[in-house]
PDB file of C-alpha atoms in Angstrom:
ATOM      1  CA  MET A  19     -11.115  -1.578   4.162  1.00  0.00           C
ATOM      2  CA  LEU A  20     -11.433  -3.924   7.135  1.00  0.00           C
ATOM      3  CA  GLY A  21      -7.967  -5.312   7.915  1.00  0.00           C
ATOM      4  CA  SER A  22      -9.478  -8.783   8.234  1.00  0.00           C
ATOM      5  CA  ALA A  23      -9.787 -11.323   5.456  1.00  0.00           C
ATOM      6  CA  ALA A  24     -12.629 -13.129   7.256  1.00  0.00           C
ATOM      7  CA  ASP A  25     -14.659  -9.921   7.620  1.00  0.00           C
ATOM      8  CA  ALA A  26     -13.906  -8.999   3.997  1.00  0.00           C
ATOM      9  CA  GLU A  27     -15.203 -12.373   2.813  1.00  0.00           C
ATOM     10  CA  ASP A  28     -18.379 -11.905   4.858  1.00  0.00           C
ATOM     11  CA  VAL A  29     -18.994  -8.517   3.226  1.00  0.00           C
ATOM     12  CA  VAL A  30     -18.418  -9.931  -0.262  1.00  0.00           C
ATOM     13  CA  GLN A  31     -20.786 -12.814   0.453  1.00  0.00           C
ATOM     14  CA  GLU A  32     -23.485 -10.492   1.808  1.00  0.00           C
ATOM     15  CA  THR A  33     -23.103  -8.299  -1.270  1.00  0.00           C
ATOM     16  CA  TRP A  34     -23.372 -11.254  -3.631  1.00  0.00           C
ATOM     17  CA  LEU A  35     -26.540 -12.473  -1.892  1.00  0.00           C
ATOM     18  CA  ARG A  36     -28.119  -9.024  -2.218  1.00  0.00           C
ATOM     19  CA  TRP A  37     -27.152  -8.905  -5.900  1.00  0.00           C
ATOM     20  CA  ALA A  38     -28.646 -12.350  -6.468  1.00  0.00           C
ATOM     21  CA  ASP A  39     -31.828 -11.536  -4.540  1.00  0.00           C
ATOM     22  CA  ILE A  40     -32.853  -8.566  -6.690  1.00  0.00           C
ATOM     23  CA  GLY A  41     -33.603 -10.921  -9.553  1.00  0.00           C
ATOM     24  CA  GLU A  42     -32.462 -11.171 -13.144  1.00  0.00           C
ATOM     25  CA  ALA A  43     -34.880  -8.555 -14.484  1.00  0.00           C
ATOM     26  CA  ALA A  44     -33.792  -5.955 -11.925  1.00  0.00           C
ATOM     27  CA  ARG A  45     -30.110  -6.723 -12.546  1.00  0.00           C
ATOM     28  CA  ALA A  46     -30.618  -6.121 -16.267  1.00  0.00           C
ATOM     29  CA  GLU A  47     -31.831  -2.595 -15.477  1.00  0.00           C
ATOM     30  CA  VAL A  48     -28.699  -1.699 -13.481  1.00  0.00           C
ATOM     31  CA  ARG A  49     -26.721   0.629 -15.753  1.00  0.00           C
ATOM     32  CA  SER A  50     -23.373  -0.019 -14.088  1.00  0.00           C
ATOM     33  CA  PRO A  51     -23.136  -3.298 -12.151  1.00  0.00           C
ATOM     34  CA  ARG A  52     -19.634  -2.352 -10.991  1.00  0.00           C
ATOM     35  CA  ALA A  53     -20.777   0.938  -9.435  1.00  0.00           C
ATOM     36  CA  TYR A  54     -23.818  -0.790  -7.915  1.00  0.00           C
ATOM     37  CA  LEU A  55     -21.676  -3.497  -6.324  1.00  0.00           C
ATOM     38  CA  VAL A  56     -19.048  -1.006  -5.129  1.00  0.00           C
ATOM     39  CA  ARG A  57     -21.836   0.920  -3.408  1.00  0.00           C
ATOM     40  CA  ILE A  58     -23.181  -2.169  -1.640  1.00  0.00           C
ATOM     41  CA  VAL A  59     -19.724  -3.416  -0.623  1.00  0.00           C
ATOM     42  CA  THR A  60     -18.770   0.016   0.704  1.00  0.00           C
ATOM     43  CA  ARG A  61     -21.909   0.393   2.787  1.00  0.00           C
ATOM     44  CA  GLN A  62     -21.578  -3.119   4.147  1.00  0.00           C
ATOM     45  CA  ALA A  63     -17.914  -2.452   4.992  1.00  0.00           C
ATOM     46  CA  LEU A  64     -18.797   0.826   6.730  1.00  0.00           C
ATOM     47  CA  ASN A  65     -21.381  -0.965   8.868  1.00  0.00           C
ATOM     48  CA  ARG A  66     -18.850  -3.665   9.680  1.00  0.00           C
ATOM     49  CA  LEU A  67     -16.182  -1.062  10.554  1.00  0.00           C
ATOM     50  CA  ARG A  68     -18.476   0.588  13.083  1.00  0.00           C
ATOM     51  CA  THR A  69     -19.261  -2.772  14.670  1.00  0.00           C
ATOM     52  CA  LEU A  70     -15.576  -3.725  14.782  1.00  0.00           C
ATOM     53  CA  ALA A  71     -14.666  -0.368  16.341  1.00  0.00           C
ATOM     54  CA  ARG A  72     -16.964  -1.130  19.284  1.00  0.00           C
ATOM     55  CA  GLN A  73     -15.546  -4.640  19.637  1.00  0.00           C
ATOM     56  CA  ARG A  74     -11.961  -3.408  19.595  1.00  0.00           C
ATOM     57  CA  GLU A  75     -12.620  -1.129  22.569  1.00  0.00           C
ATOM     58  CA  ASP A  76     -12.473  -4.307  24.687  1.00  0.00           C
ATOM     59  CA  TYR A  77      -9.529  -5.873  22.835  1.00  0.00           C
ATOM     60  CA  VAL A  78      -6.612  -6.815  25.095  1.00  0.00           C
ATOM     61  CA  GLY A  79      -3.366  -5.126  24.059  1.00  0.00           C
ATOM     62  CA  GLU A  80      -2.545  -3.815  20.592  1.00  0.00           C
ATOM     63  CA  TRP A  81      -4.767  -4.735  17.628  1.00  0.00           C
ATOM     64  CA  LEU A  82      -3.071  -5.437  14.303  1.00  0.00           C
ATOM     65  CA  PRO A  83      -4.607  -6.301  10.928  1.00  0.00           C
ATOM     66  CA  GLU A  84      -4.637  -9.943   9.882  1.00  0.00           C
ATOM     67  CA  PRO A  85      -1.478 -11.323   8.276  1.00  0.00           C
ATOM     68  CA  LEU A  86      -2.308 -12.038   4.657  1.00  0.00           C
ATOM     69  CA  LEU A  87      -0.470 -14.717   2.687  1.00  0.00           C
ATOM     70  CA  THR A  88       0.354 -13.246  -0.712  1.00  0.00           C
ATOM     71  CA  SER A  89       1.862 -14.588  -3.918  1.00  0.00           C
ATOM     72  CA  PRO A  90       5.095 -13.394  -5.594  1.00  0.00           C
ATOM     73  CA  ASP A  91       3.173 -11.484  -8.279  1.00  0.00           C
ATOM     74  CA  VAL A  92       1.601  -9.293  -5.565  1.00  0.00           C
ATOM     75  CA  ALA A  93       5.029  -8.562  -4.091  1.00  0.00           C
ATOM     76  CA  GLU A  94       6.287  -7.497  -7.527  1.00  0.00           C
ATOM     77  CA  ASP A  95       3.406  -5.035  -7.998  1.00  0.00           C
ATOM     78  CA  VAL A  96       4.673  -2.122  -5.883  1.00  0.00           C
ATOM     79  CA  GLU A  97       1.373  -0.244  -5.623  1.00  0.00           C
ATOM     80  CA  LEU A  98      -0.678  -3.352  -4.845  1.00  0.00           C
ATOM     81  CA  ALA A  99       1.887  -4.615  -2.336  1.00  0.00           C
ATOM     82  CA  GLU A 100       1.862  -1.304  -0.480  1.00  0.00           C
ATOM     83  CA  SER A 101      -1.936  -1.206  -0.365  1.00  0.00           C
ATOM     84  CA  VAL A 102      -2.053  -4.507   1.589  1.00  0.00           C
ATOM     85  CA  SER A 103       1.144  -3.973   3.596  1.00  0.00           C
ATOM     86  CA  MET A 104       0.907  -4.179   7.373  1.00  0.00           C
ATOM     87  CA  ALA A 105       2.311  -0.656   7.591  1.00  0.00           C
ATOM     88  CA  MET A 106      -0.408   0.745   5.319  1.00  0.00           C
ATOM     89  CA  LEU A 107      -3.230  -1.226   6.933  1.00  0.00           C
ATOM     90  CA  THR A 108      -2.051  -0.018  10.337  1.00  0.00           C
ATOM     91  CA  VAL A 109      -2.096   3.586   9.114  1.00  0.00           C
ATOM     92  CA  LEU A 110      -5.593   3.074   7.694  1.00  0.00           C
ATOM     93  CA  GLU A 111      -6.729   1.998  11.165  1.00  0.00           C
ATOM     94  CA  THR A 112      -6.122   5.592  12.292  1.00  0.00           C
ATOM     95  CA  LEU A 113      -8.691   6.929   9.801  1.00  0.00           C
ATOM     96  CA  GLY A 114     -12.382   7.207  10.532  1.00  0.00           C
ATOM     97  CA  PRO A 115     -14.686   4.809   8.635  1.00  0.00           C
ATOM     98  CA  ALA A 116     -15.762   7.356   5.999  1.00  0.00           C
ATOM     99  CA  GLU A 117     -12.198   8.624   5.485  1.00  0.00           C
ATOM    100  CA  ARG A 118     -10.945   5.075   5.120  1.00  0.00           C
ATOM    101  CA  ALA A 119     -13.630   4.180   2.585  1.00  0.00           C
ATOM    102  CA  VAL A 120     -12.959   7.279   0.498  1.00  0.00           C
ATOM    103  CA  PHE A 121      -9.191   6.793   0.605  1.00  0.00           C
ATOM    104  CA  VAL A 122      -9.328   3.111  -0.386  1.00  0.00           C
ATOM    105  CA  LEU A 123     -11.844   3.636  -3.174  1.00  0.00           C
ATOM    106  CA  ARG A 124     -10.008   6.623  -4.638  1.00  0.00           C
ATOM    107  CA  GLU A 125      -6.329   5.870  -4.040  1.00  0.00           C
ATOM    108  CA  VAL A 126      -6.313   2.082  -4.433  1.00  0.00           C
ATOM    109  CA  PHE A 127      -9.128   1.478  -6.926  1.00  0.00           C
ATOM    110  CA  ASP A 128      -9.342   4.890  -8.644  1.00  0.00           C
ATOM    111  CA  VAL A 129     -13.125   5.000  -8.310  1.00  0.00           C
ATOM    112  CA  PRO A 130     -14.595   8.283  -9.657  1.00  0.00           C
ATOM    113  CA  TYR A 131     -15.589  10.810  -6.998  1.00  0.00           C
ATOM    114  CA  GLU A 132     -19.223  10.687  -8.123  1.00  0.00           C
ATOM    115  CA  GLU A 133     -19.416   6.939  -7.496  1.00  0.00           C
ATOM    116  CA  ILE A 134     -17.697   7.317  -4.126  1.00  0.00           C
ATOM    117  CA  ALA A 135     -20.192  10.022  -3.159  1.00  0.00           C
ATOM    118  CA  GLU A 136     -23.078   7.646  -3.881  1.00  0.00           C
ATOM    119  CA  ALA A 137     -21.377   4.805  -1.998  1.00  0.00           C
ATOM    120  CA  VAL A 138     -20.739   6.779   1.204  1.00  0.00           C
ATOM    121  CA  GLY A 139     -23.869   8.939   1.042  1.00  0.00           C
ATOM    122  CA  LYS A 140     -22.116  12.313   0.815  1.00  0.00           C
ATOM    123  CA  SER A 141     -21.847  15.096  -1.747  1.00  0.00           C
ATOM    124  CA  GLY A 142     -19.084  15.128  -4.346  1.00  0.00           C
ATOM    125  CA  ALA A 143     -17.541  18.239  -2.766  1.00  0.00           C
ATOM    126  CA  ALA A 144     -17.513  16.615   0.671  1.00  0.00           C
ATOM    127  CA  VAL A 145     -15.894  13.489  -0.750  1.00  0.00           C
ATOM    128  CA  ARG A 146     -13.126  15.543  -2.375  1.00  0.00           C
ATOM    129  CA  GLN A 147     -12.408  17.248   0.959  1.00  0.00           C
ATOM    130  CA  ILE A 148     -12.389  13.906   2.787  1.00  0.00           C
ATOM    131  CA  ALA A 149     -10.038  12.445   0.177  1.00  0.00           C
ATOM    132  CA  HIS A 150      -7.661  15.401   0.542  1.00  0.00           C
ATOM    133  CA  ARG A 151      -7.568  15.110   4.353  1.00  0.00           C
ATOM    134  CA  ALA A 152      -7.125  11.337   4.193  1.00  0.00           C
ATOM    135  CA  ARG A 153      -4.242  11.601   1.704  1.00  0.00           C
ATOM    136  CA  GLU A 154      -2.435  14.109   3.927  1.00  0.00           C
ATOM    137  CA  HIS A 155      -3.043  11.941   6.995  1.00  0.00           C
ATOM    138  CA  VAL A 156      -1.709   8.804   5.330  1.00  0.00           C
ATOM    139  CA  ALA A 157       1.241  10.573   3.679  1.00  0.00           C
ATOM    140  CA  ALA A 158       2.420  11.839   7.064  1.00  0.00           C
ATOM    141  CA  ARG A 159       2.408   8.321   8.538  1.00  0.00           C
ATOM    142  CA  ARG A 160       3.285   5.899   5.740  1.00  0.00           C
ATOM    143  CA  PRO A 161       6.882   4.613   5.268  1.00  0.00           C
ATOM    144  CA  ARG A 162       8.992   7.267   3.570  1.00  0.00           C
ATOM    145  CA  ILE A 163      11.021   4.957   1.325  1.00  0.00           C
ATOM    146  CA  GLN A 164      10.053   2.032  -0.889  1.00  0.00           C
ATOM    147  CA  VAL A 165      12.563  -0.825  -0.882  1.00  0.00           C
ATOM    148  CA  SER A 166      12.968  -3.654  -3.355  1.00  0.00           C
ATOM    149  CA  ARG A 167      12.020  -7.212  -2.505  1.00  0.00           C
ATOM    150  CA  THR A 168      15.705  -8.148  -2.699  1.00  0.00           C
ATOM    151  CA  GLU A 169      16.693  -5.509  -0.151  1.00  0.00           C
ATOM    152  CA  GLN A 170      13.802  -6.446   2.149  1.00  0.00           C
ATOM    153  CA  GLU A 171      14.763 -10.126   1.937  1.00  0.00           C
ATOM    154  CA  GLU A 172      18.397  -9.421   2.774  1.00  0.00           C
ATOM    155  CA  VAL A 173      17.541  -7.252   5.796  1.00  0.00           C
ATOM    156  CA  VAL A 174      15.024  -9.801   7.098  1.00  0.00           C
ATOM    157  CA  ARG A 175      17.583 -12.587   6.639  1.00  0.00           C
ATOM    158  CA  ARG A 176      20.151 -10.642   8.697  1.00  0.00           C
ATOM    159  CA  PHE A 177      17.583  -9.980  11.409  1.00  0.00           C
ATOM    160  CA  LEU A 178      16.510 -13.610  11.656  1.00  0.00           C
ATOM    161  CA  ALA A 179      20.121 -14.809  11.745  1.00  0.00           C
ATOM    162  CA  ALA A 180      20.854 -12.456  14.648  1.00  0.00           C
ATOM    163  CA  LEU A 181      17.578 -13.343  16.393  1.00  0.00           C
ATOM    164  CA  THR A 182      18.096 -17.103  16.296  1.00  0.00           C
ATOM    165  CA  THR A 183      21.726 -16.944  17.476  1.00  0.00           C
ATOM    166  CA  GLY A 184      21.372 -14.223  20.097  1.00  0.00           C
ATOM    167  CA  ASP A 185      23.765 -11.971  18.180  1.00  0.00           C
ATOM    168  CA  VAL A 186      23.276  -8.628  19.929  1.00  0.00           C
ATOM    169  CA  HIS A 187      25.689  -6.787  17.616  1.00  0.00           C
ATOM    170  CA  GLY A 188      23.875  -8.239  14.620  1.00  0.00           C
ATOM    171  CA  LEU A 189      20.567  -6.941  15.982  1.00  0.00           C
ATOM    172  CA  MET A 190      22.116  -3.524  16.588  1.00  0.00           C
ATOM    173  CA  ASP A 191      23.304  -3.403  12.971  1.00  0.00           C
ATOM    174  CA  VAL A 192      19.951  -4.309  11.447  1.00  0.00           C
ATOM    175  CA  LEU A 193      17.562  -2.342  13.684  1.00  0.00           C
ATOM    176  CA  ALA A 194      17.022   1.402  13.299  1.00  0.00           C
ATOM    177  CA  PRO A 195      17.715   3.347  16.514  1.00  0.00           C
ATOM    178  CA  ASP A 196      14.044   4.362  16.725  1.00  0.00           C
ATOM    179  CA  VAL A 197      12.613   0.963  15.772  1.00  0.00           C
ATOM    180  CA  VAL A 198       9.131   0.170  17.098  1.00  0.00           C
ATOM    181  CA  LEU A 199       7.904  -3.353  17.895  1.00  0.00           C
ATOM    182  CA  VAL A 200       4.156  -3.962  18.113  1.00  0.00           C
ATOM    183  CA  SER A 201       2.755  -7.322  19.169  1.00  0.00           C
ATOM    184  CA  ASP A 202      -0.829  -8.552  18.918  1.00  0.00           C
ATOM    185  CA  SER A 203      -1.907 -11.572  20.953  1.00  0.00           C
ATOM    186  CA  GLY A 204      -5.427 -10.517  21.903  1.00  0.00           C
ATOM    187  CA  GLY A 205      -4.549 -11.523  25.457  1.00  0.00           C
ATOM    188  CA  LEU A 206      -4.624 -15.180  24.384  1.00  0.00           C
ATOM    189  CA  THR A 207      -0.853 -15.807  24.467  1.00  0.00           C
ATOM    190  CA  PRO A 208       2.053 -14.131  26.295  1.00  0.00           C
ATOM    191  CA  SER A 209       2.981 -10.886  24.590  1.00  0.00           C
ATOM    192  CA  VAL A 210       3.953  -7.284  25.252  1.00  0.00           C
ATOM    193  CA  ARG A 211       0.740  -5.258  25.407  1.00  0.00           C
ATOM    194  CA  HIS A 212       2.190  -1.893  24.446  1.00  0.00           C
ATOM    195  CA  PRO A 213       4.561  -0.839  21.640  1.00  0.00           C
ATOM    196  CA  VAL A 214       8.253  -1.252  22.472  1.00  0.00           C
ATOM    197  CA  ARG A 215      10.245   1.745  21.231  1.00  0.00           C
ATOM    198  CA  SER A 216      14.005   2.121  20.545  1.00  0.00           C
ATOM    199  CA  SER A 217      16.568  -0.456  19.461  1.00  0.00           C
ATOM    200  CA  THR A 218      17.881  -0.762  23.022  1.00  0.00           C
ATOM    201  CA  LYS A 219      14.529  -1.904  24.391  1.00  0.00           C
ATOM    202  CA  VAL A 220      13.711  -4.107  21.400  1.00  0.00           C
ATOM    203  CA  ILE A 221      17.094  -5.845  21.611  1.00  0.00           C
ATOM    204  CA  ALA A 222      16.621  -6.385  25.357  1.00  0.00           C
ATOM    205  CA  LEU A 223      13.311  -8.072  24.539  1.00  0.00           C
ATOM    206  CA  LEU A 224      14.553 -10.223  21.648  1.00  0.00           C
ATOM    207  CA  SER A 225      18.135 -11.092  22.542  1.00  0.00           C
ATOM    208  CA  GLY A 226      17.082 -14.071  24.678  1.00  0.00           C
ATOM    209  CA  PHE A 227      14.876 -15.638  22.010  1.00  0.00           C
ATOM    210  CA  HIS A 228      17.426 -18.360  21.170  1.00  0.00           C
ATOM    211  CA  ARG A 229      17.486 -19.477  24.820  1.00  0.00           C
ATOM    212  CA  VAL A 230      13.716 -19.303  25.390  1.00  0.00           C
ATOM    213  CA  ALA A 231      12.874 -21.126  22.154  1.00  0.00           C
ATOM    214  CA  PRO A 232      15.978 -23.103  21.097  1.00  0.00           C
ATOM    215  CA  ASP A 233      13.938 -25.508  18.938  1.00  0.00           C
ATOM    216  CA  ALA A 234      11.928 -22.851  17.123  1.00  0.00           C
ATOM    217  CA  GLN A 235      11.747 -23.092  13.347  1.00  0.00           C
ATOM    218  CA  VAL A 236      12.025 -19.645  11.781  1.00  0.00           C
ATOM    219  CA  THR A 237      11.370 -19.323   8.054  1.00  0.00           C
ATOM    220  CA  THR A 238      10.564 -16.561   5.559  1.00  0.00           C
ATOM    221  CA  LEU A 239       7.425 -16.194   3.477  1.00  0.00           C
ATOM    222  CA  LEU A 240       5.464 -13.474   1.691  1.00  0.00           C
ATOM    223  CA  LEU A 241       2.912 -11.736   3.906  1.00  0.00           C
ATOM    224  CA  ASN A 242       0.953  -8.620   2.993  1.00  0.00           C
ATOM    225  CA  GLY A 243       2.938  -8.202  -0.196  1.00  0.00           C
ATOM    226  CA  THR A 244       6.434  -8.323   1.295  1.00  0.00           C
ATOM    227  CA  VAL A 245       9.074 -10.640   2.766  1.00  0.00           C
ATOM    228  CA  ALA A 246       8.122 -11.631   6.306  1.00  0.00           C
ATOM    229  CA  ALA A 247       8.786 -14.438   8.794  1.00  0.00           C
ATOM    230  CA  ARG A 248       6.948 -17.179  10.638  1.00  0.00           C
ATOM    231  CA  VAL A 249       7.958 -18.855  13.871  1.00  0.00           C
ATOM    232  CA  ASP A 250       6.869 -22.441  14.509  1.00  0.00           C
ATOM    233  CA  LEU A 251       7.118 -24.110  17.907  1.00  0.00           C
ATOM    234  CA  ALA A 252       6.610 -27.861  18.239  1.00  0.00           C
ATOM    235  CA  GLY A 253       5.281 -27.949  14.697  1.00  0.00           C
ATOM    236  CA  ASP A 254       2.639 -25.269  15.217  1.00  0.00           C
ATOM    237  CA  LEU A 255       2.575 -21.707  13.928  1.00  0.00           C
ATOM    238  CA  ASN A 256       3.355 -19.456  16.901  1.00  0.00           C
ATOM    239  CA  THR A 257       4.056 -16.001  15.448  1.00  0.00           C
ATOM    240  CA  ALA A 258       3.867 -14.201  12.106  1.00  0.00           C
ATOM    241  CA  ILE A 259       6.202 -11.225  11.768  1.00  0.00           C
ATOM    242  CA  THR A 260       6.171  -8.456   9.189  1.00  0.00           C
ATOM    243  CA  PHE A 261       8.672  -5.639   8.854  1.00  0.00           C
ATOM    244  CA  VAL A 262       9.093  -2.124   7.547  1.00  0.00           C
ATOM    245  CA  VAL A 263      12.578  -1.534   6.114  1.00  0.00           C
ATOM    246  CA  GLU A 264      14.125   1.860   5.377  1.00  0.00           C
ATOM    247  CA  ASP A 265      17.776   2.575   4.533  1.00  0.00           C
ATOM    248  CA  ASN A 266      18.754  -1.083   5.071  1.00  0.00           C
ATOM    249  CA  ARG A 267      17.409  -1.108   8.608  1.00  0.00           C
ATOM    250  CA  ILE A 268      14.176  -2.283  10.211  1.00  0.00           C
ATOM    251  CA  THR A 269      12.035   0.595  11.487  1.00  0.00           C
ATOM    252  CA  HIS A 270       8.914  -1.362  12.477  1.00  0.00           C
ATOM    253  CA  ILE A 271       8.282  -4.941  13.570  1.00  0.00           C
ATOM    254  CA  TYR A 272       4.721  -6.267  13.680  1.00  0.00           C
ATOM    255  CA  ALA A 273       4.363  -9.576  15.522  1.00  0.00           C
ATOM    256  CA  ILE A 274       0.984 -11.300  15.282  1.00  0.00           C
ATOM    257  CA  ARG A 275       0.545 -13.932  17.993  1.00  0.00           C
ATOM    258  CA  ASN A 276      -3.226 -14.046  18.268  1.00  0.00           C
ATOM    259  CA  PRO A 277      -4.041 -17.708  17.463  1.00  0.00           C
ATOM    260  CA  ASN A 278      -7.370 -16.709  15.908  1.00  0.00           C
ATOM    261  CA  LYS A 279      -5.548 -14.626  13.304  1.00  0.00           C
ATOM    262  CA  LEU A 280      -2.816 -17.222  12.771  1.00  0.00           C
ATOM    263  CA  MET A 281      -5.329 -20.030  12.291  1.00  0.00           C
ATOM    264  CA  ARG A 282      -6.513 -18.613   8.999  1.00  0.00           C
ATOM    265  CA  LEU A 283      -2.938 -18.114   7.810  1.00  0.00           C
ATOM    266  CA  ASP A 284      -2.204 -21.809   8.254  1.00  0.00           C
ATOM    267  CA  GLU A 285      -5.493 -22.813   6.623  1.00  0.00           C
ATOM    268  CA  VAL A 286      -4.654 -20.772   3.503  1.00  0.00           C
ATOM    269  CA  ALA A 287      -1.131 -22.190   3.444  1.00  0.00           C
ATOM    270  CA  GLU A 288      -2.544 -25.721   3.536  1.00  0.00           C
ATOM    271  CA  LEU A 289      -4.921 -24.975   0.651  1.00  0.00           C
ATOM    272  CA  ARG A 290      -2.017 -23.738  -1.503  1.00  0.00           C
ATOM    273  CA  ARG A 291       0.122 -26.813  -0.949  1.00  0.00           C
TER     274      ARG A 291
END
């Protein structure tokens, strides 16, 4: 719903406090605690989305959702992995708040239309129309082909090998001709501020990486339900990179360099060690 784990946690905490504050007697009278909580979470998320939309008007450069460290079981669940993928979250950013809420509740969590209508404060008929429009919108923009974790891992490995050695031909082989690179630094670190389109331009940007950062440590990990990469410089996390792969080639590269978003990624990694 929000594209930010920190904001999601805030919404869950606010919802829990509201649930606790109504008292045990009132909770006992709630016929469906799940529907009640979904309604509160949705309304809190909608309020947060509107606030975030105003904040992002002043954001420097491209805004990307937070990289989310995920476990192997998430990567193996195709539907769950897609729902938290950077590609899907980026597409969801192009929906309005109500459309996004309806789409997530219906398509990801299979919430009945009647419950969604109560959560978003609209009629059942209106919710069905919103869901239909949102599905068409997302279908036109989501990746066309699902790839296995094995295929994704192999393509990412080839890309990283070419990146770290300056192998231009290797980059040409692994990047789709119409590849798009999007970088998010929030203006806090050096980064391209607009999407870079076409393999020629992306290769021109990346081919000197091995000279600019010869001591960089580049490793793979699971982010947003799929095989991704992290770049460490001088022992610190510098960039998290996720990919969209189709037909054995990379069609999208999402590079998160905003230290505020990377900070949480390292904190979660430390907790899991």
